[in-house]
PDB file of C-alpha atoms in Angstrom:
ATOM      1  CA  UNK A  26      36.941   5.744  20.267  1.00 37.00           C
ATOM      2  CA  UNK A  27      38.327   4.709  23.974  1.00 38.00           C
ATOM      3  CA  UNK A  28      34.568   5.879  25.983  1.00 39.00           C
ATOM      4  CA  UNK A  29      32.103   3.042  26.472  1.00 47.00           C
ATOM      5  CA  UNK A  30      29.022   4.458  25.480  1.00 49.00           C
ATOM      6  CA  UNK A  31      28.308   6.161  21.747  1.00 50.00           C
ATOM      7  CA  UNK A  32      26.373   9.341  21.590  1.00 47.00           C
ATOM      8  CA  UNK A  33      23.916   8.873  18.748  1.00 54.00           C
ATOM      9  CA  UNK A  34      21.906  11.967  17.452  1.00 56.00           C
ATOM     10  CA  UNK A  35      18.108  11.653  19.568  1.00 73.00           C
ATOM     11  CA  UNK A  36      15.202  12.079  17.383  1.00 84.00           C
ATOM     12  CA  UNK A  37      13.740  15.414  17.699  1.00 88.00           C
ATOM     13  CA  UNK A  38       9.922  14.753  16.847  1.00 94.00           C
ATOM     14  CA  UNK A  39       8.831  11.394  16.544  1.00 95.00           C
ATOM     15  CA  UNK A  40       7.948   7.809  18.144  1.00 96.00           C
ATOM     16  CA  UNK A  41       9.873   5.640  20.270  1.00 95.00           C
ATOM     17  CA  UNK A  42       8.138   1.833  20.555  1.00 96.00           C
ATOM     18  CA  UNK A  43       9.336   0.750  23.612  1.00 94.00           C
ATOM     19  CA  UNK A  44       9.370  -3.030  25.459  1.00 94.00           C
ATOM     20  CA  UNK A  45       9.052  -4.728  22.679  1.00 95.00           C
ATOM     21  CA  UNK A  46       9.635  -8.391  22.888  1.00 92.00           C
ATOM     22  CA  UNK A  47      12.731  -9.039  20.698  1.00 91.00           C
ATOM     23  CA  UNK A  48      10.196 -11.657  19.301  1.00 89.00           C
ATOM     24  CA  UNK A  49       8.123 -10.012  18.098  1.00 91.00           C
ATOM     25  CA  UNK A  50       9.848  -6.420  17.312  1.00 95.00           C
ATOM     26  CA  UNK A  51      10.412  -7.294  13.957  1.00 95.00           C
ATOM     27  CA  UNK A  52       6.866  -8.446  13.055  1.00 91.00           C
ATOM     28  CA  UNK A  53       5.936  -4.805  13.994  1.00 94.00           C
ATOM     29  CA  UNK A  54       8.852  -3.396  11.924  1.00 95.00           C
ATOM     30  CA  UNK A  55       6.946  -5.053   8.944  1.00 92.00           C
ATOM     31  CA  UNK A  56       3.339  -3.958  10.533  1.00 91.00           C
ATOM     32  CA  UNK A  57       4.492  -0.156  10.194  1.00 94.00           C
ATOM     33  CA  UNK A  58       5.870  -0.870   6.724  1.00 93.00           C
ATOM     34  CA  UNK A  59       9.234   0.591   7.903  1.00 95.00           C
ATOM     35  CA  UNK A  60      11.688  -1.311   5.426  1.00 92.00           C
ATOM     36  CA  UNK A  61      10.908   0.674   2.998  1.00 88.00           C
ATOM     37  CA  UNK A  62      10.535   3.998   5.266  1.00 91.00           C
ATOM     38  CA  UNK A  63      12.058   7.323   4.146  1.00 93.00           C
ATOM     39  CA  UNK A  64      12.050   8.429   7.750  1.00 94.00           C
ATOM     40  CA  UNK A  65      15.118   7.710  10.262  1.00 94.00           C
ATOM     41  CA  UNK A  66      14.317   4.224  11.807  1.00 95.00           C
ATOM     42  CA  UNK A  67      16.541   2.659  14.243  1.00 94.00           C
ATOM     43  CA  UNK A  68      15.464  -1.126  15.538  1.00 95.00           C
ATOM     44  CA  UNK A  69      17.112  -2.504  18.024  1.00 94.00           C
ATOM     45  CA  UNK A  70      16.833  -6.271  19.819  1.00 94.00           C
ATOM     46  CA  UNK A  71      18.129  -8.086  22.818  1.00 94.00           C
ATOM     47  CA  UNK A  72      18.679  -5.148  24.940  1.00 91.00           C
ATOM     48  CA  UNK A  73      18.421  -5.525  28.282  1.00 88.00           C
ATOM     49  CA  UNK A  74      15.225  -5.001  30.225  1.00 86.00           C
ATOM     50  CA  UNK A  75      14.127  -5.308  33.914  1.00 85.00           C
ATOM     51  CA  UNK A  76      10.955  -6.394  32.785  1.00 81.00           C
ATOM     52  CA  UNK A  77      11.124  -8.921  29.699  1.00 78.00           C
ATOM     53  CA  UNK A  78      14.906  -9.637  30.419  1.00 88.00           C
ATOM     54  CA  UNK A  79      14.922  -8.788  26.593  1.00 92.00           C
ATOM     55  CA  UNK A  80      13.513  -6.417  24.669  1.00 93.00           C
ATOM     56  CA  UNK A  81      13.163  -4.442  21.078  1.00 94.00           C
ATOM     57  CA  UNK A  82      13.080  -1.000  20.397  1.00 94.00           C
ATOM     58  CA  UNK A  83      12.016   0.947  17.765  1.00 95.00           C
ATOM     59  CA  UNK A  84      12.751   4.790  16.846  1.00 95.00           C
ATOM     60  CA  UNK A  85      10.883   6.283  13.949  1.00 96.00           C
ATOM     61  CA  UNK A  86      11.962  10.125  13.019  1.00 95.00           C
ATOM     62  CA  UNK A  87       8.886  12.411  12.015  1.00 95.00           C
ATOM     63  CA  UNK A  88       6.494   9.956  12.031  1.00 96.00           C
ATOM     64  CA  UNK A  89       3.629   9.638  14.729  1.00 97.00           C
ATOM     65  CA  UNK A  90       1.235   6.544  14.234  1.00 96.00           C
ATOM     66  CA  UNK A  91      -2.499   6.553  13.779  1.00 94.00           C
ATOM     67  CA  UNK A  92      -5.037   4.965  16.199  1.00 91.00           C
ATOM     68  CA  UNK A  93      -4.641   1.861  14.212  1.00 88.00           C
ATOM     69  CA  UNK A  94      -1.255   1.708  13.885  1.00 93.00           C
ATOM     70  CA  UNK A  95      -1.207   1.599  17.538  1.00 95.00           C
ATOM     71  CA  UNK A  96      -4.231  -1.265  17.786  1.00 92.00           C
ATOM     72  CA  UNK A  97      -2.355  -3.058  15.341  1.00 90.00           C
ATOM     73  CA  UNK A  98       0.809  -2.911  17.515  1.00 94.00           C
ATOM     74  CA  UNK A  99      -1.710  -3.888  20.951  1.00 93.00           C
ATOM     75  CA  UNK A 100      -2.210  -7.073  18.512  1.00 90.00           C
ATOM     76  CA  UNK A 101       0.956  -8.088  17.599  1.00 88.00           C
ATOM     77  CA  UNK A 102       2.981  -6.804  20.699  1.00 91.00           C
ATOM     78  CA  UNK A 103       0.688  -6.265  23.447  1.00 91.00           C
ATOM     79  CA  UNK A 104       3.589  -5.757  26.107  1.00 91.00           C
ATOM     80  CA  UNK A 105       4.905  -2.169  24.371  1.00 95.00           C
ATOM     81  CA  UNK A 106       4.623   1.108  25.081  1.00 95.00           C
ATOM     82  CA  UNK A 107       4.432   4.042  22.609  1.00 97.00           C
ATOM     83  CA  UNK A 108       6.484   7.674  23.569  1.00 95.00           C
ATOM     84  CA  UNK A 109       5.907  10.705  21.332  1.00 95.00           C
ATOM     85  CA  UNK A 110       8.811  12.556  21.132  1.00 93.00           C
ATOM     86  CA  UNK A 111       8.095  16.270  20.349  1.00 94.00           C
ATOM     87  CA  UNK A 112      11.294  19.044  20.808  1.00 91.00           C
ATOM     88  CA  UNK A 113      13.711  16.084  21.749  1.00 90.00           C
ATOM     89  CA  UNK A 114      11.520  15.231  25.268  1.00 90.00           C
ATOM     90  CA  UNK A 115       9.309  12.728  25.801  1.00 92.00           C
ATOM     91  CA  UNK A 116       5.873  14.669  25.194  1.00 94.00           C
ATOM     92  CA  UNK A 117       3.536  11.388  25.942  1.00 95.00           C
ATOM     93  CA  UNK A 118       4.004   8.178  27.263  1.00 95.00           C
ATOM     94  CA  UNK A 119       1.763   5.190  27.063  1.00 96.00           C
ATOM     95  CA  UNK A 120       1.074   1.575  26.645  1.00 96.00           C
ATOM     96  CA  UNK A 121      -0.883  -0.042  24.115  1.00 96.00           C
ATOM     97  CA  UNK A 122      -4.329  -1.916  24.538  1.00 93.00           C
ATOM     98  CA  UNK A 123      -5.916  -4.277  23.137  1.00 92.00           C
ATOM     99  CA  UNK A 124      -9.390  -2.639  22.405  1.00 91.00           C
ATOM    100  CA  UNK A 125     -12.751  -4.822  22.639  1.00 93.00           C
ATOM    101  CA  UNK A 126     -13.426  -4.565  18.856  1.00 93.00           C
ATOM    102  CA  UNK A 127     -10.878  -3.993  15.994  1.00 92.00           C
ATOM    103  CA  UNK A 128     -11.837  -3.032  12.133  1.00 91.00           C
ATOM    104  CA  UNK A 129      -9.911  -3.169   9.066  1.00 89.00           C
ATOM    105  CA  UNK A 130      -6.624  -4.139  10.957  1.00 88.00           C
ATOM    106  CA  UNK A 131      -6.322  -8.190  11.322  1.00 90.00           C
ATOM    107  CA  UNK A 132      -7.708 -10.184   8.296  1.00 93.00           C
ATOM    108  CA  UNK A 133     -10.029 -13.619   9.081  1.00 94.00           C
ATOM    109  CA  UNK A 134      -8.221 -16.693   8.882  1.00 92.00           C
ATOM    110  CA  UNK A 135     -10.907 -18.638   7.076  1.00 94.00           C
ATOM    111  CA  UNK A 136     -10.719 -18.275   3.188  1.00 94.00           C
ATOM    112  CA  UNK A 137     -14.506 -18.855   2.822  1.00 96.00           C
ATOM    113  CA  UNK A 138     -15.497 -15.559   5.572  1.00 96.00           C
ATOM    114  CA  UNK A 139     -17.358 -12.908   3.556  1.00 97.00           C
ATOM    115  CA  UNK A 140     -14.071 -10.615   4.119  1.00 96.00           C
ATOM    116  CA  UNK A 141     -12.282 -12.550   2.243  1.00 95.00           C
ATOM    117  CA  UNK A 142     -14.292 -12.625  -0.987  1.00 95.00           C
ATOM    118  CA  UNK A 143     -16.029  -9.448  -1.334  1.00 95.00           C
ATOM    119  CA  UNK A 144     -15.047  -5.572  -0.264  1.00 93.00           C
ATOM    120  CA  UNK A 145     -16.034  -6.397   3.347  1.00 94.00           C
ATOM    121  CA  UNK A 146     -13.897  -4.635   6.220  1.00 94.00           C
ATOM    122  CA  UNK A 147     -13.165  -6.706   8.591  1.00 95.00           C
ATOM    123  CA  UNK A 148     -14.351  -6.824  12.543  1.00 96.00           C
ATOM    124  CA  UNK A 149     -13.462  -8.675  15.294  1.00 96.00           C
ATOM    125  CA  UNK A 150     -14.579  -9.243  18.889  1.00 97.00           C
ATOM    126  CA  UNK A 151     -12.176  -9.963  21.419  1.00 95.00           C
ATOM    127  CA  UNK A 152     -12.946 -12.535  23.512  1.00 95.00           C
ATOM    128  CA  UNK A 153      -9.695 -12.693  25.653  1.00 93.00           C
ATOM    129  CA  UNK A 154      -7.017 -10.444  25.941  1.00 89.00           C
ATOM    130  CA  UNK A 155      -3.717 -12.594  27.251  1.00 85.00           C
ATOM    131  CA  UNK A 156      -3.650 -14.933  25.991  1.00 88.00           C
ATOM    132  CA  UNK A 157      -5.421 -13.244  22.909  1.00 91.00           C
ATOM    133  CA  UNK A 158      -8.607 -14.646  21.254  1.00 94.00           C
ATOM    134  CA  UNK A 159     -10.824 -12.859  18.400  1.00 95.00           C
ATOM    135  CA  UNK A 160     -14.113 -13.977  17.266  1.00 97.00           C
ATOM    136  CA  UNK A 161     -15.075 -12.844  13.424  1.00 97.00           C
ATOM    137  CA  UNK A 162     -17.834 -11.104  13.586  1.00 97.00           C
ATOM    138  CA  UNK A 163     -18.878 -12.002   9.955  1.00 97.00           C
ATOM    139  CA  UNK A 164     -17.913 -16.185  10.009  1.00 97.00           C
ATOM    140  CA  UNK A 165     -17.591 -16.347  13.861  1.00 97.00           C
ATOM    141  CA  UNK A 166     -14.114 -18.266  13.486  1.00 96.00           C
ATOM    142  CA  UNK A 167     -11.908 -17.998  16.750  1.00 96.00           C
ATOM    143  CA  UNK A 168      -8.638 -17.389  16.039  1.00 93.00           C
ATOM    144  CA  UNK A 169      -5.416 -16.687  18.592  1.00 91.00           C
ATOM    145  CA  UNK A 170      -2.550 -14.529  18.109  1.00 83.00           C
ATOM    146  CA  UNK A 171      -0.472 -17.710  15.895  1.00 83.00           C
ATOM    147  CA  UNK A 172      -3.110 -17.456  13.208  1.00 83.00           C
ATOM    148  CA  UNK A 173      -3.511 -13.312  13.207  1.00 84.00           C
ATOM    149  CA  UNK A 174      -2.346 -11.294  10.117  1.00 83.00           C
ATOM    150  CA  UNK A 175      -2.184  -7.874   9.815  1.00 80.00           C
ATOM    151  CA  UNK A 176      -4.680  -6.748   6.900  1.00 80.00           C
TER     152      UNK A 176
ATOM    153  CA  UNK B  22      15.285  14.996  28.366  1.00 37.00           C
ATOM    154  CA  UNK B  23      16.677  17.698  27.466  1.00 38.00           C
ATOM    155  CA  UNK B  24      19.185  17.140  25.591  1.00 38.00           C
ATOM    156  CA  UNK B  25      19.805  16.626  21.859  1.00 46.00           C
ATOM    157  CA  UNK B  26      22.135  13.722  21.985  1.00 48.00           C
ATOM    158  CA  UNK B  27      21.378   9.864  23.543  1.00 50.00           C
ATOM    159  CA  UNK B  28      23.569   8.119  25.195  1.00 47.00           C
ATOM    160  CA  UNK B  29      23.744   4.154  23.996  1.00 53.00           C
ATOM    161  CA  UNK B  30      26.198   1.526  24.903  1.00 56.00           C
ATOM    162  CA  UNK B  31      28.456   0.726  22.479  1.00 73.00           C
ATOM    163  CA  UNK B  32      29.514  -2.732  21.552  1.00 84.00           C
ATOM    164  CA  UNK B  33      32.463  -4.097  23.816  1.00 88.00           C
ATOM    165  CA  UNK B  34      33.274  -7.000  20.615  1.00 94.00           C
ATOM    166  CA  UNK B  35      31.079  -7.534  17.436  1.00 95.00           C
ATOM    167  CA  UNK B  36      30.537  -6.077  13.959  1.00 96.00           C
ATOM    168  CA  UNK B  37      29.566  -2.942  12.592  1.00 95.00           C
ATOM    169  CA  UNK B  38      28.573  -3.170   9.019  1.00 96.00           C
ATOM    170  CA  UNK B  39      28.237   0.871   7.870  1.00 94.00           C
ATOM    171  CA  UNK B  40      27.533   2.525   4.418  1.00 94.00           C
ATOM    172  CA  UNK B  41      25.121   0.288   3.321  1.00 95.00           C
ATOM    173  CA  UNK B  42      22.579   1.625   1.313  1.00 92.00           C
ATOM    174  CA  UNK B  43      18.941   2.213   2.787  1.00 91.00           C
ATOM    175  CA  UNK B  44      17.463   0.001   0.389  1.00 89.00           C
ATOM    176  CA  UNK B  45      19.400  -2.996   0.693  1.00 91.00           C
ATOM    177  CA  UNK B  46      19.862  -2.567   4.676  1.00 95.00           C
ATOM    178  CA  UNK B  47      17.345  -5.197   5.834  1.00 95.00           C
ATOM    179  CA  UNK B  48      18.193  -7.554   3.084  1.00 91.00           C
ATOM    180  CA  UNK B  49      21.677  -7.743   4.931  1.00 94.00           C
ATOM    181  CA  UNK B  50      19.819  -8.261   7.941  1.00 95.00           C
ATOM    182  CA  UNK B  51      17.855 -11.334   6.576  1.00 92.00           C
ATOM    183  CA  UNK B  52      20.730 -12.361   4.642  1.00 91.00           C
ATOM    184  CA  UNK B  53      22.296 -12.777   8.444  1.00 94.00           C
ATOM    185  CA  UNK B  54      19.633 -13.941  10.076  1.00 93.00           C
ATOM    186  CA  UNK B  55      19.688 -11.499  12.644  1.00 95.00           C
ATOM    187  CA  UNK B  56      15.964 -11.366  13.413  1.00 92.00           C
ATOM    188  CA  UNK B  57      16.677 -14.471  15.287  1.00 88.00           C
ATOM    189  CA  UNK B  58      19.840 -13.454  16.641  1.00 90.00           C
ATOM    190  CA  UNK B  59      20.281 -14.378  20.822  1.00 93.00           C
ATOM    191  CA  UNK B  60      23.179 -11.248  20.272  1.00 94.00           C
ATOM    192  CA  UNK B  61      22.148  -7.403  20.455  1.00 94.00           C
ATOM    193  CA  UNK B  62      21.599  -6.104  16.922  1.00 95.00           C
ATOM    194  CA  UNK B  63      20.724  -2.429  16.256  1.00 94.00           C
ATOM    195  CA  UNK B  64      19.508  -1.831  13.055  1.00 95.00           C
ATOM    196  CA  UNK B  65      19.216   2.069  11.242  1.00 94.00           C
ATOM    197  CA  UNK B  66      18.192   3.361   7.937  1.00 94.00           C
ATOM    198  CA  UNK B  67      18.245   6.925   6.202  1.00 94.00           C
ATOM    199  CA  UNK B  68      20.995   7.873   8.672  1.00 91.00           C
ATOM    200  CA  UNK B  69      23.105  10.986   7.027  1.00 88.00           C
ATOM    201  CA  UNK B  70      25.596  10.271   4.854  1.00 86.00           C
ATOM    202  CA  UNK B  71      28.125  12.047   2.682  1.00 85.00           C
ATOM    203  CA  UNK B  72      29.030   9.433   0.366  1.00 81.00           C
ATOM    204  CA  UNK B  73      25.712   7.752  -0.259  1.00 78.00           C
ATOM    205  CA  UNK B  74      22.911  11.013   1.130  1.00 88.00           C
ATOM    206  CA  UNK B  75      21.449   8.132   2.959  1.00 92.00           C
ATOM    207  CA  UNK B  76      22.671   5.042   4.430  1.00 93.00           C
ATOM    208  CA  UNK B  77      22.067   2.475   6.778  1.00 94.00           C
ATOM    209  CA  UNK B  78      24.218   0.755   9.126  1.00 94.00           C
ATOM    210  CA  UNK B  79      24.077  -2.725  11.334  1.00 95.00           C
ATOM    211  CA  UNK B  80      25.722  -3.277  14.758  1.00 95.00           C
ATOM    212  CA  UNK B  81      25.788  -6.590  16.351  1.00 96.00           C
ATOM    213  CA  UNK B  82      27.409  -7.420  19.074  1.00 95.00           C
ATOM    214  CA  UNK B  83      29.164 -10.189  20.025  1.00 95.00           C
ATOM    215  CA  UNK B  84      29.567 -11.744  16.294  1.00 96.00           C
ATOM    216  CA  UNK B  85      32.277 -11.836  13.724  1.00 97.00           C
ATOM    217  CA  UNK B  86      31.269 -12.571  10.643  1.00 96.00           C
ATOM    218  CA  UNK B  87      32.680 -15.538   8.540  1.00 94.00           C
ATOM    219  CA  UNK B  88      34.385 -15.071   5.298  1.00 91.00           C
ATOM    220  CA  UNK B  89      31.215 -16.488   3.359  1.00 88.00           C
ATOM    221  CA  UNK B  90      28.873 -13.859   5.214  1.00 93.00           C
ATOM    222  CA  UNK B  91      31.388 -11.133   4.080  1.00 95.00           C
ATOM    223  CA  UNK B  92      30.739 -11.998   0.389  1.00 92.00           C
ATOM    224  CA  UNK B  93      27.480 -12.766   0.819  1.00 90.00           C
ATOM    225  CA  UNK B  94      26.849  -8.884   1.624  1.00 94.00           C
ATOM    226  CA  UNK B  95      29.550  -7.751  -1.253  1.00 93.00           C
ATOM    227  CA  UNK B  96      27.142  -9.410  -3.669  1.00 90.00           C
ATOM    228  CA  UNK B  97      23.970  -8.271  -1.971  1.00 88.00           C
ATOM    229  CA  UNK B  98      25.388  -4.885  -1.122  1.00 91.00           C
ATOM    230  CA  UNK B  99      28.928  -3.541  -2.418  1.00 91.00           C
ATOM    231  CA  UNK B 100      28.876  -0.444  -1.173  1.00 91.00           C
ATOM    232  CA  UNK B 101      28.664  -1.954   2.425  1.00 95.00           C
ATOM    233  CA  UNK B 102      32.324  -1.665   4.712  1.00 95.00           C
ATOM    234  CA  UNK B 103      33.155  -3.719   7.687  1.00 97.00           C
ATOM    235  CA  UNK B 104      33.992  -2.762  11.311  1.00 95.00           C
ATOM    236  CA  UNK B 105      35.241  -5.281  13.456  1.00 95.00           C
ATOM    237  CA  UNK B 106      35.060  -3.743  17.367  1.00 94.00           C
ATOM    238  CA  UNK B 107      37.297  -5.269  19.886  1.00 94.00           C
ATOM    239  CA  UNK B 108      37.461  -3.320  23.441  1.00 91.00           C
ATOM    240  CA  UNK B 109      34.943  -1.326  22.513  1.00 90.00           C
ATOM    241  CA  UNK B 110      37.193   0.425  19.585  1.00 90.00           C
ATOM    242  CA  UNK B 111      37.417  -0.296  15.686  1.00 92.00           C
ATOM    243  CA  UNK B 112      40.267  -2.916  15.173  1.00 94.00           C
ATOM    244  CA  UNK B 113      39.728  -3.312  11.860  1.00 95.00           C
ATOM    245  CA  UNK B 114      38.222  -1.741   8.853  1.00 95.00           C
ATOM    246  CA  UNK B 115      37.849  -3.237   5.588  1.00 96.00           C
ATOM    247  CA  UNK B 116      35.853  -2.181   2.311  1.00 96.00           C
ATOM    248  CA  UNK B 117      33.674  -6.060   1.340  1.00 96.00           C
ATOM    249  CA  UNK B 118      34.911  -6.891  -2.128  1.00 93.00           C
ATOM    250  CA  UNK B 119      33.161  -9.244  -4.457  1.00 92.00           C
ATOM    251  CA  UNK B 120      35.202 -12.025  -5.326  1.00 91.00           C
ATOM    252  CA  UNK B 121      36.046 -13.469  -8.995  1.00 93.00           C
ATOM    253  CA  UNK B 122      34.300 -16.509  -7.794  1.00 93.00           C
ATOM    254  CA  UNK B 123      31.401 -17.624  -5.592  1.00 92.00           C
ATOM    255  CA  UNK B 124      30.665 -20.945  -4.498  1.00 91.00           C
ATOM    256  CA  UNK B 125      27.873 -21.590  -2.378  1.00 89.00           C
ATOM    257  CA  UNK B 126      26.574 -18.214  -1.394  1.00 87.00           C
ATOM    258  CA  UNK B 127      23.634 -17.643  -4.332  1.00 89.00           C
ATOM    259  CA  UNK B 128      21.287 -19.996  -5.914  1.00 93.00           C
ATOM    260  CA  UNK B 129      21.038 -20.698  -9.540  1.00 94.00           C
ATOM    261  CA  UNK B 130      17.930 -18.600 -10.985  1.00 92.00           C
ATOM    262  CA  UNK B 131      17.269 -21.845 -13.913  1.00 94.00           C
ATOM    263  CA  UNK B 132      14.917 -24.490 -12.191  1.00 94.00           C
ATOM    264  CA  UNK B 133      16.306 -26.711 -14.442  1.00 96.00           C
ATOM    265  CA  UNK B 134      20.260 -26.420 -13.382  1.00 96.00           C
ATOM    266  CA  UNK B 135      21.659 -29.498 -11.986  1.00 97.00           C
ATOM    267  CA  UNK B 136      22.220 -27.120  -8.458  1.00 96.00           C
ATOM    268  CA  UNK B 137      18.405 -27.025  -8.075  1.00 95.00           C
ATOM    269  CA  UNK B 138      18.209 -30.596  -8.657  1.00 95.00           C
ATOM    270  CA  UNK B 139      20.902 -32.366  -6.533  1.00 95.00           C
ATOM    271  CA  UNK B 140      22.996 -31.523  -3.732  1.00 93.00           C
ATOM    272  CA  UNK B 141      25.797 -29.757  -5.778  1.00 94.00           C
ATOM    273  CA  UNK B 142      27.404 -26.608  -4.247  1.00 94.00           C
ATOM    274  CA  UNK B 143      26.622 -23.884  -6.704  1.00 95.00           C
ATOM    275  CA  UNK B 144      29.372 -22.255  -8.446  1.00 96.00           C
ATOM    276  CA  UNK B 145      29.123 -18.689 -10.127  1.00 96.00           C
ATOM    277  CA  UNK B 146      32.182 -17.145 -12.215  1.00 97.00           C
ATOM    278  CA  UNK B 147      31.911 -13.089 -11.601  1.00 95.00           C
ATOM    279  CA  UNK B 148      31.790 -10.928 -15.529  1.00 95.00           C
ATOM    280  CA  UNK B 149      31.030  -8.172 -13.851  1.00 93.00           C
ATOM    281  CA  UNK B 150      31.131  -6.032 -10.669  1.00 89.00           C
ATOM    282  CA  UNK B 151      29.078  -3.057 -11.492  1.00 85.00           C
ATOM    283  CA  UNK B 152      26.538  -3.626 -12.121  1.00 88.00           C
ATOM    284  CA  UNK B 153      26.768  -7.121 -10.891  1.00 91.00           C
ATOM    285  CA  UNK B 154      26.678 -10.092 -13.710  1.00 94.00           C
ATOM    286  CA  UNK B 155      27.375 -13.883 -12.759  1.00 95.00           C
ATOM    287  CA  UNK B 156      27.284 -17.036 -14.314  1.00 97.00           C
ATOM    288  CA  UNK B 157      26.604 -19.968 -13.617  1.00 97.00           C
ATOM    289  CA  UNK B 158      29.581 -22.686 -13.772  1.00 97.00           C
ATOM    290  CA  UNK B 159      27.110 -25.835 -14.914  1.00 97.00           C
ATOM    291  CA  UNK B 160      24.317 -24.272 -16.871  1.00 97.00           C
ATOM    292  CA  UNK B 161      26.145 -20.950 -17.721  1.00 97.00           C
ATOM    293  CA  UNK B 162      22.601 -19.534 -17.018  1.00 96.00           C
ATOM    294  CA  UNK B 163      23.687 -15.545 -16.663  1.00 96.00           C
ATOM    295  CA  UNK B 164      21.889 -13.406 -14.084  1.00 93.00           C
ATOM    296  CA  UNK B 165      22.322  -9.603 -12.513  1.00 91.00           C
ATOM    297  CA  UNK B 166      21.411  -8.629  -8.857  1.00 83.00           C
ATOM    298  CA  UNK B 167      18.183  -8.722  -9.898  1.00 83.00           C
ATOM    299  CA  UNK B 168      18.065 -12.127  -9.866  1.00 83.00           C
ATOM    300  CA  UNK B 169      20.470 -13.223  -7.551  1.00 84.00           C
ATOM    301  CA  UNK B 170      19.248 -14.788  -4.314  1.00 83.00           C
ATOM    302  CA  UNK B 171      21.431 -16.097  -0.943  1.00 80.00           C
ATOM    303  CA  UNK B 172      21.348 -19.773  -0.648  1.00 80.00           C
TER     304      UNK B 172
END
């Protein structure tokens, strides 16, 4: 092996997660619930990007992700960008956003919020998008993206 | 796109740690530390494999790994072989072995063992390789990978 690149075998339907910031790649790795994936994942970190500098990517094999999946991601990582792969080509590129309201995806950070005792789903306002800020719609506790957990 | 292979850089100097099994892939990579890692760290699971169906492999670039971190992954994952990459070839190649003794590397499972109590450098005699059975060299507590976490 003398040549300076490898050639690695391209995923031929499936989702590449894209600008990632290495922070926070991992954190979305557990989001997805990859570790314990039977798909073909491949996670990669400090590569080099013109716009973060550094950044994470992630390749998932056969798998395309919900709506939510891709809110949850706009939460956690709101710098990435999501390409379906379909026939080995890029069949749709975009980047995720943060939408005004989110259900069922983060939980409330207050233990005493409805949604944390009873069957409740959970439902948030955003009041900012960067830097992020949610109101509860149940408790009305503000929380920022250090004190968000994915449900 | 159109084609069915991707070119990625390889790594110039570093580590490849191949043949790992899916399941224990990502405790290698905690077991390393590599979320953290400043160094480039590509990370795959449920690649093809003809000794294990499925594997999973780690490249980081940049790193060597110590002695220590070597037996750390036999005990974690013995299946697991080494690649050290110099000039952007393999320059060495070396099956991890589990050692007749540990010291330092896993934690005592007994709360009560004088390792969990004061700063003593644990000590575990290997009885078996596979599976896996250690014990203790102060309390004699015996424990199987099961039970066996890194320090």
């Amino acid at each position: 092996m003398k040549c300076k690149t490898l050639k690695i075998a391209a995923i031929k339907e499936g989702t590449v997660i894209d600008h990632i910031s290495t922070a926070n790649t991992f954190r979305v790795v557990d989001l997805l619930n990859l570790k314990g994936s039977g798909n073909v994942v491949t996670v990669g970190i400090n590569f080099e990007s013109k716009k973060l500098g550094r950044k994470g990517v992630i390749k998932i094999g056969g798998r395309f992700l919900t709506k939510n999946e891709v809110d949850k991601i706009a939460l956690i990582a709101p710098e990435a960008n999501i390409n379906i792969i379909k026939r080995y080509g890029v069949a749709k590129k975009f980047n995720v956003e943060i939408p005004d309201v989110v259900q069922g995806i983060i939980k409330c950070a207050n233990p005493n919020c409805i949604t944390n005792k009873e069957l409740v789903k959970t439902k948030f306002h955003i009041l900012g998008k960067n830097p992020l800020k949610v109101r509860c719609h149940y408790c009305e506790r503000v929380a920022g993206r250090e004190n968000i957990e994915p449900v």
